[in-house]
Coordinates of C-alpha atoms in Angstrom, one line a residue:
M1216 CA 0.0 -0.1 0.0
E1217 CA 1.1 3.6 -0.6
S1218 CA 3.2 4.8 2.3
P1219 CA 5.6 7.7 3.2
F1220 CA 7.3 5.0 5.5
F1221 CA 7.3 2.1 3.7
S1222 CA 9.0 0.5 0.5
A1223 CA 10.6 -2.5 -0.8
S1224 CA 14.1 -0.7 0.1
N1225 CA 13.1 0.8 3.4
P1226 CA 14.6 -0.5 6.6
L1227 CA 10.7 -0.2 8.2
N1228 CA 9.9 -3.0 5.9
F1229 CA 9.5 -6.3 7.1
L1230 CA 8.2 -9.6 5.6
L1231 CA 5.6 -10.9 8.3
G1232 CA 5.7 -14.9 7.9
G1233 CA 7.6 -14.4 4.9
D1234 CA 4.7 -13.2 2.6
L1235 CA 3.0 -10.4 4.3
P1236 CA 4.9 -7.0 3.6
I1237 CA 4.4 -4.6 6.8
N1238 CA 5.4 -1.4 8.1
R1239 CA 7.4 -2.2 11.2
L1240 CA 5.5 0.8 13.1
G1241 CA 2.1 -0.6 13.6
Y1242 CA -0.6 0.5 15.7
G1243 CA -2.0 -0.9 18.9
A1244 CA -6.0 -0.9 18.9
M1245 CA -6.3 -1.8 22.7
R1246 CA -7.1 2.1 23.5
L1247 CA -10.2 2.2 21.4
T1248 CA -12.3 -0.2 24.4
G1249 CA -14.6 1.4 27.3
Q1250 CA -12.7 2.7 30.0
P1251 CA -11.4 1.9 32.7
G1252 CA -9.7 -1.5 32.1
N1253 CA -10.4 -1.6 28.4
F1254 CA -13.9 -3.2 29.1
G1255 CA -17.1 -2.3 27.0
P1256 CA -17.6 -0.4 23.5
Y1257 CA -15.2 2.7 22.8
A1258 CA -17.5 5.7 24.1
D1259 CA -16.6 7.7 21.0
W1260 CA -17.3 4.9 18.2
E1261 CA -17.2 7.2 15.6
G1262 CA -14.1 9.2 16.5
G1263 CA -12.4 6.0 17.2
K1264 CA -13.4 4.8 13.2
Q1265 CA -11.8 8.0 12.4
L1266 CA -8.7 7.8 14.1
L1267 CA -8.1 4.3 12.5
H1268 CA -8.6 5.7 9.2
H1269 CA -6.0 8.1 9.9
V1270 CA -3.6 5.5 11.2
V1271 CA -4.1 3.6 7.5
D1272 CA -3.6 6.6 5.7
R1273 CA -0.3 7.9 7.2
G1274 CA 0.8 4.3 6.1
V1275 CA 0.3 1.8 9.0
N1276 CA -0.6 -1.4 7.7
L1277 CA -0.3 -3.8 10.7
I1278 CA -3.2 -3.3 13.3
D1279 CA -3.3 -5.3 16.8
T1280 CA -6.1 -6.3 18.4
A1281 CA -7.4 -9.1 20.9
E1282 CA -10.8 -11.0 21.7
A1283 CA -10.0 -9.9 25.4
Y1284 CA -10.4 -6.1 24.2
G1285 CA -13.6 -4.9 25.2
P1286 CA -14.0 -8.2 25.0
G1287 CA -15.1 -8.1 21.4
H1288 CA -15.7 -4.7 20.8
N1289 CA -12.2 -3.9 19.7
E1290 CA -12.3 -6.2 16.7
E1291 CA -15.8 -4.8 16.0
I1292 CA -14.8 -1.1 15.6
I1293 CA -11.7 -2.1 13.2
A1294 CA -14.4 -4.4 11.2
D1295 CA -16.7 -1.2 11.5
A1296 CA -14.0 1.1 10.3
F1297 CA -12.5 -1.0 7.3
Y1298 CA -14.5 -3.6 6.1
P1299 CA -14.4 -4.3 3.3
Y1300 CA -10.5 -4.1 4.0
P1301 CA -8.1 -2.2 1.9
A1302 CA -5.3 -4.2 0.0
G1303 CA -2.7 -4.6 2.2
L1304 CA -4.1 -4.2 5.7
V1305 CA -2.8 -7.1 8.0
I1306 CA -5.2 -7.3 11.0
A1307 CA -3.3 -9.5 14.3
T1308 CA -5.8 -10.7 17.0
K1309 CA -5.3 -12.6 20.0
G1310 CA -7.3 -15.2 22.0
G1311 CA -7.0 -17.3 24.7
I1312 CA -8.4 -14.9 27.7
N1313 CA -11.8 -14.9 29.2
K1314 CA -12.5 -11.5 30.5
P1315 CA -16.0 -11.3 32.4
A1316 CA -15.1 -8.1 34.1
P1317 CA -12.2 -5.3 33.6
D1318 CA -10.4 -6.6 36.6
N1319 CA -10.9 -10.1 35.8
I1320 CA -8.5 -11.6 33.5
Q1321 CA -8.1 -15.2 33.1
A1322 CA -5.9 -17.1 30.9
D1323 CA -8.0 -20.1 29.0
G1324 CA -6.0 -21.9 26.8
R1325 CA -8.3 -25.2 26.1
P1326 CA -8.8 -26.3 22.8
E1327 CA -12.6 -25.8 22.8
S1328 CA -12.2 -22.2 23.7
L1329 CA -9.4 -21.3 21.5
R1330 CA -11.7 -22.7 18.5
Q1331 CA -15.0 -20.8 19.7
G1332 CA -12.4 -17.7 20.2
V1333 CA -11.1 -17.8 16.3
E1334 CA -14.7 -18.2 15.4
G1335 CA -15.6 -15.5 17.5
S1336 CA -12.7 -13.3 16.0
L1337 CA -13.7 -14.2 12.1
R1338 CA -17.2 -13.1 12.8
R1339 CA -16.4 -9.8 14.6
L1340 CA -13.6 -8.9 12.1
N1341 CA -15.9 -10.1 9.4
L1342 CA -12.8 -12.3 7.9
E1343 CA -13.0 -15.5 6.2
R1344 CA -9.0 -16.1 7.4
I1345 CA -7.0 -14.2 10.2
D1346 CA -3.4 -12.9 9.1
L1347 CA -1.8 -13.5 12.3
Y1348 CA -3.4 -15.3 15.4
Q1349 CA -1.8 -14.9 18.6
L1350 CA -2.3 -17.0 21.8
H1351 CA -2.3 -14.4 24.0
R1352 CA -0.6 -16.0 26.9
P1353 CA -0.3 -19.6 28.0
D1354 CA -2.9 -21.2 30.3
P1355 CA -1.0 -23.0 33.3
K1356 CA -4.0 -25.1 33.6
V1357 CA -3.6 -26.5 30.1
P1358 CA -0.8 -28.1 28.5
F1359 CA 0.8 -25.6 26.4
T1360 CA 1.3 -28.0 23.6
E1361 CA -2.1 -28.7 23.3
S1362 CA -3.5 -25.0 23.0
I1363 CA -0.4 -24.7 20.0
Q1364 CA -1.6 -28.0 18.3
T1365 CA -5.2 -26.6 18.3
L1366 CA -3.9 -23.5 16.8
A1367 CA -1.9 -25.5 13.9
E1368 CA -5.0 -27.4 13.3
L1369 CA -7.0 -24.3 12.8
Q1370 CA -4.4 -23.1 10.6
Q1371 CA -4.5 -26.0 8.5
E1372 CA -8.4 -25.7 8.0
G1373 CA -7.4 -22.1 6.8
K1374 CA -9.1 -20.1 9.3
I1375 CA -5.6 -18.7 10.6
R1376 CA -2.6 -17.6 8.1
H1377 CA 0.0 -17.2 10.5
I1378 CA 0.5 -18.1 14.2
G1379 CA 2.2 -16.1 16.8
V1380 CA 2.4 -16.7 20.8
S1381 CA 2.5 -13.8 23.4
N1382 CA 3.8 -13.6 26.6
V1383 CA 6.0 -16.6 26.5
T1384 CA 9.7 -18.0 27.7
L1385 CA 12.3 -19.2 25.3
A1386 CA 11.5 -22.6 26.4
Q1387 CA 7.8 -22.2 25.4
L1388 CA 8.6 -21.0 21.8
K1389 CA 10.6 -23.7 21.1
E1390 CA 8.1 -26.1 22.2
A1391 CA 5.9 -24.2 19.9
E1392 CA 7.9 -24.5 16.8
A1393 CA 8.1 -27.9 17.6
I1394 CA 4.3 -28.1 16.5
A1395 CA 4.0 -25.6 13.9
P1396 CA 5.9 -22.7 12.2
I1397 CA 5.6 -19.5 14.5
T1398 CA 5.7 -16.1 13.0
S1399 CA 5.8 -13.7 15.6
V1400 CA 6.1 -13.4 19.4
Q1401 CA 4.5 -10.5 21.4
N1402 CA 6.2 -10.1 24.6
R1403 CA 6.8 -6.8 26.6
Y1404 CA 9.7 -5.0 25.5
S1405 CA 11.0 -1.3 25.9
L1406 CA 13.9 0.6 26.4
L1407 CA 13.2 0.6 30.3
D1408 CA 12.2 -3.3 30.1
R1409 CA 14.6 -5.7 28.4
T1410 CA 13.5 -8.9 30.7
H1411 CA 13.0 -10.9 27.4
E1412 CA 16.4 -9.9 25.7
D1413 CA 16.9 -13.4 25.2
I1414 CA 13.7 -14.1 23.2
L1415 CA 14.3 -11.0 21.0
N1416 CA 17.8 -12.6 19.9
Y1417 CA 16.5 -15.8 19.1
C1418 CA 13.8 -14.2 17.1
T1419 CA 16.0 -11.8 15.4
A1420 CA 18.4 -14.7 14.6
H1421 CA 15.4 -17.0 13.1
Q1422 CA 13.7 -13.9 11.5
I1423 CA 10.5 -14.3 13.9
A1424 CA 8.7 -11.0 14.1
F1425 CA 9.1 -9.6 17.7
I1426 CA 6.1 -7.3 18.5
A1427 CA 7.1 -5.3 21.3
Y1428 CA 4.0 -4.7 23.4
G1429 CA 4.4 -1.6 26.0
P1430 CA 7.2 0.1 23.7
L1431 CA 7.0 3.3 26.0
A1432 CA 6.7 1.1 29.5
A1433 CA 3.2 2.3 29.7
H1434 CA 0.8 0.5 32.4
P1435 CA -1.8 -1.6 30.0
L1436 CA -4.6 -0.9 32.0
R1437 CA -3.7 3.1 32.4
P1438 CA -2.6 6.1 30.2
G1439 CA 0.3 8.0 30.3
S1440 CA 4.2 6.7 30.1
P1441 CA 7.2 6.9 32.6
L1442 CA 9.4 7.9 29.9
V1443 CA 7.5 11.5 29.2
D1444 CA 9.1 13.1 31.5
A1445 CA 12.4 11.4 31.1
E1446 CA 15.7 13.3 32.1
G1447 CA 19.5 12.7 31.5
T1448 CA 20.5 11.1 28.4
L1449 CA 17.3 10.2 27.1
R1450 CA 16.2 13.9 27.3
E1451 CA 19.7 15.0 26.0
I1452 CA 19.3 13.0 22.9
A1453 CA 15.3 13.8 22.3
N1454 CA 16.6 17.8 22.4
A1455 CA 19.5 17.2 20.0
H1456 CA 17.1 16.0 17.6
N1457 CA 14.3 18.4 18.5
M1458 CA 12.2 15.3 19.4
S1459 CA 10.4 14.0 22.6
S1460 CA 11.7 11.5 24.7
T1461 CA 9.0 8.8 23.8
Q1462 CA 9.9 9.3 20.1
I1463 CA 13.6 8.8 20.7
A1464 CA 12.3 5.5 22.8
L1465 CA 10.5 4.4 19.9
A1466 CA 13.5 5.2 17.6
W1467 CA 15.9 3.2 19.6
L1468 CA 13.5 -0.2 19.2
L1469 CA 13.5 0.4 15.6
H1470 CA 17.1 0.4 15.4
R1471 CA 17.7 -2.1 18.2
A1472 CA 16.7 -5.0 15.6
S1473 CA 15.2 -5.4 12.1
N1474 CA 12.8 -7.9 13.0
I1475 CA 11.2 -5.4 15.9
L1476 CA 7.4 -4.5 15.4
L1477 CA 6.1 -1.9 17.2
I1478 CA 2.2 -1.2 18.1
P1479 CA 2.3 2.1 20.1
G1480 CA -1.5 2.9 21.1
T1481 CA -3.2 6.1 21.1
T1482 CA -6.7 7.6 20.9
S1483 CA -5.0 11.2 19.9
I1484 CA -4.3 11.8 16.2
A1485 CA -1.7 14.5 17.4
H1486 CA 0.0 11.8 19.6
L1487 CA -0.4 9.5 16.3
K1488 CA 1.4 11.9 14.4
E1489 CA 4.2 12.3 17.0
N1490 CA 4.6 8.6 17.2
L1491 CA 4.8 8.0 13.4
A1492 CA 7.5 10.7 13.0
S1493 CA 9.7 8.3 15.2
A1494 CA 10.4 6.7 12.3
T1495 CA 12.2 9.3 10.7
I1496 CA 14.6 9.7 13.2
S1497 CA 18.2 8.4 12.5
L1498 CA 20.1 7.6 15.5
S1499 CA 24.1 7.9 15.5
Q1500 CA 25.9 4.8 16.5
S1501 CA 26.9 7.0 19.5
E1502 CA 23.4 7.9 20.6
F1503 CA 22.5 4.4 19.8
Q1504 CA 24.9 3.1 22.3
Q1505 CA 24.2 5.7 25.1
L1506 CA 20.6 4.4 25.0
N1507 CA 21.8 0.8 25.5
N1508 CA 23.4 1.6 28.2
L1509 CA 20.6 2.8 30.2
G1510 CA 18.9 -0.8 30.2

């Protein structure tokens, strides 16, 4: 799709699963839900649809959602905004969580629940096949391999194009790979939180997309980011580029590894533009190393 940020020779290009060209700077749609707790439909439904169109109009072609966001309402607003979907738009969703209340989030990786989840997402998104379906988190009550095997079967049935996993350890990722090709890992990762460095390095070596959620170290259920008012090295580099500290934090992630995909979320068009502008920042090797040293 046409994009000022996307071309075959652009370092922001990534071939997801070997066949889906995407802009590495995507959009996480979770905030387009009821608040607090990302529960219920988004209060400004038409405004949310308008924001989603701004996202795509500015060259973003990866939108990340989940059955648990709403639950279900987030997938519905995406379908309402885009169906019939423009060519090249990739929708990634997740399943394997039961969320009956804002503060009640339960992993549910049972095969029957995952099947119901995939069918529900297909219906809400108005799709015949989901481009990227991710296990939202392992369920400690269900053998991890059973959950992955179910997704592999759904892939063979043509309901899932690519399989991803989220909130996993490196050992779990390797377990999943023994059952089916794994296209992506979605784990928390940012300038301030590099807990999953080993998984990122493994994914980089094997050309698996690493979808870094929480790229600004924000709490998933609360607005704001601790990076907004950062001082010291981060602020100094931001000032040198006439950018914000959060823009530099996103730029660092894009420089960190060529398989890192970002899905910062926002409900503000101005904030969306600010996030996208981070893709234009070219960090020097010295600046990149200084930021590395903050971790």
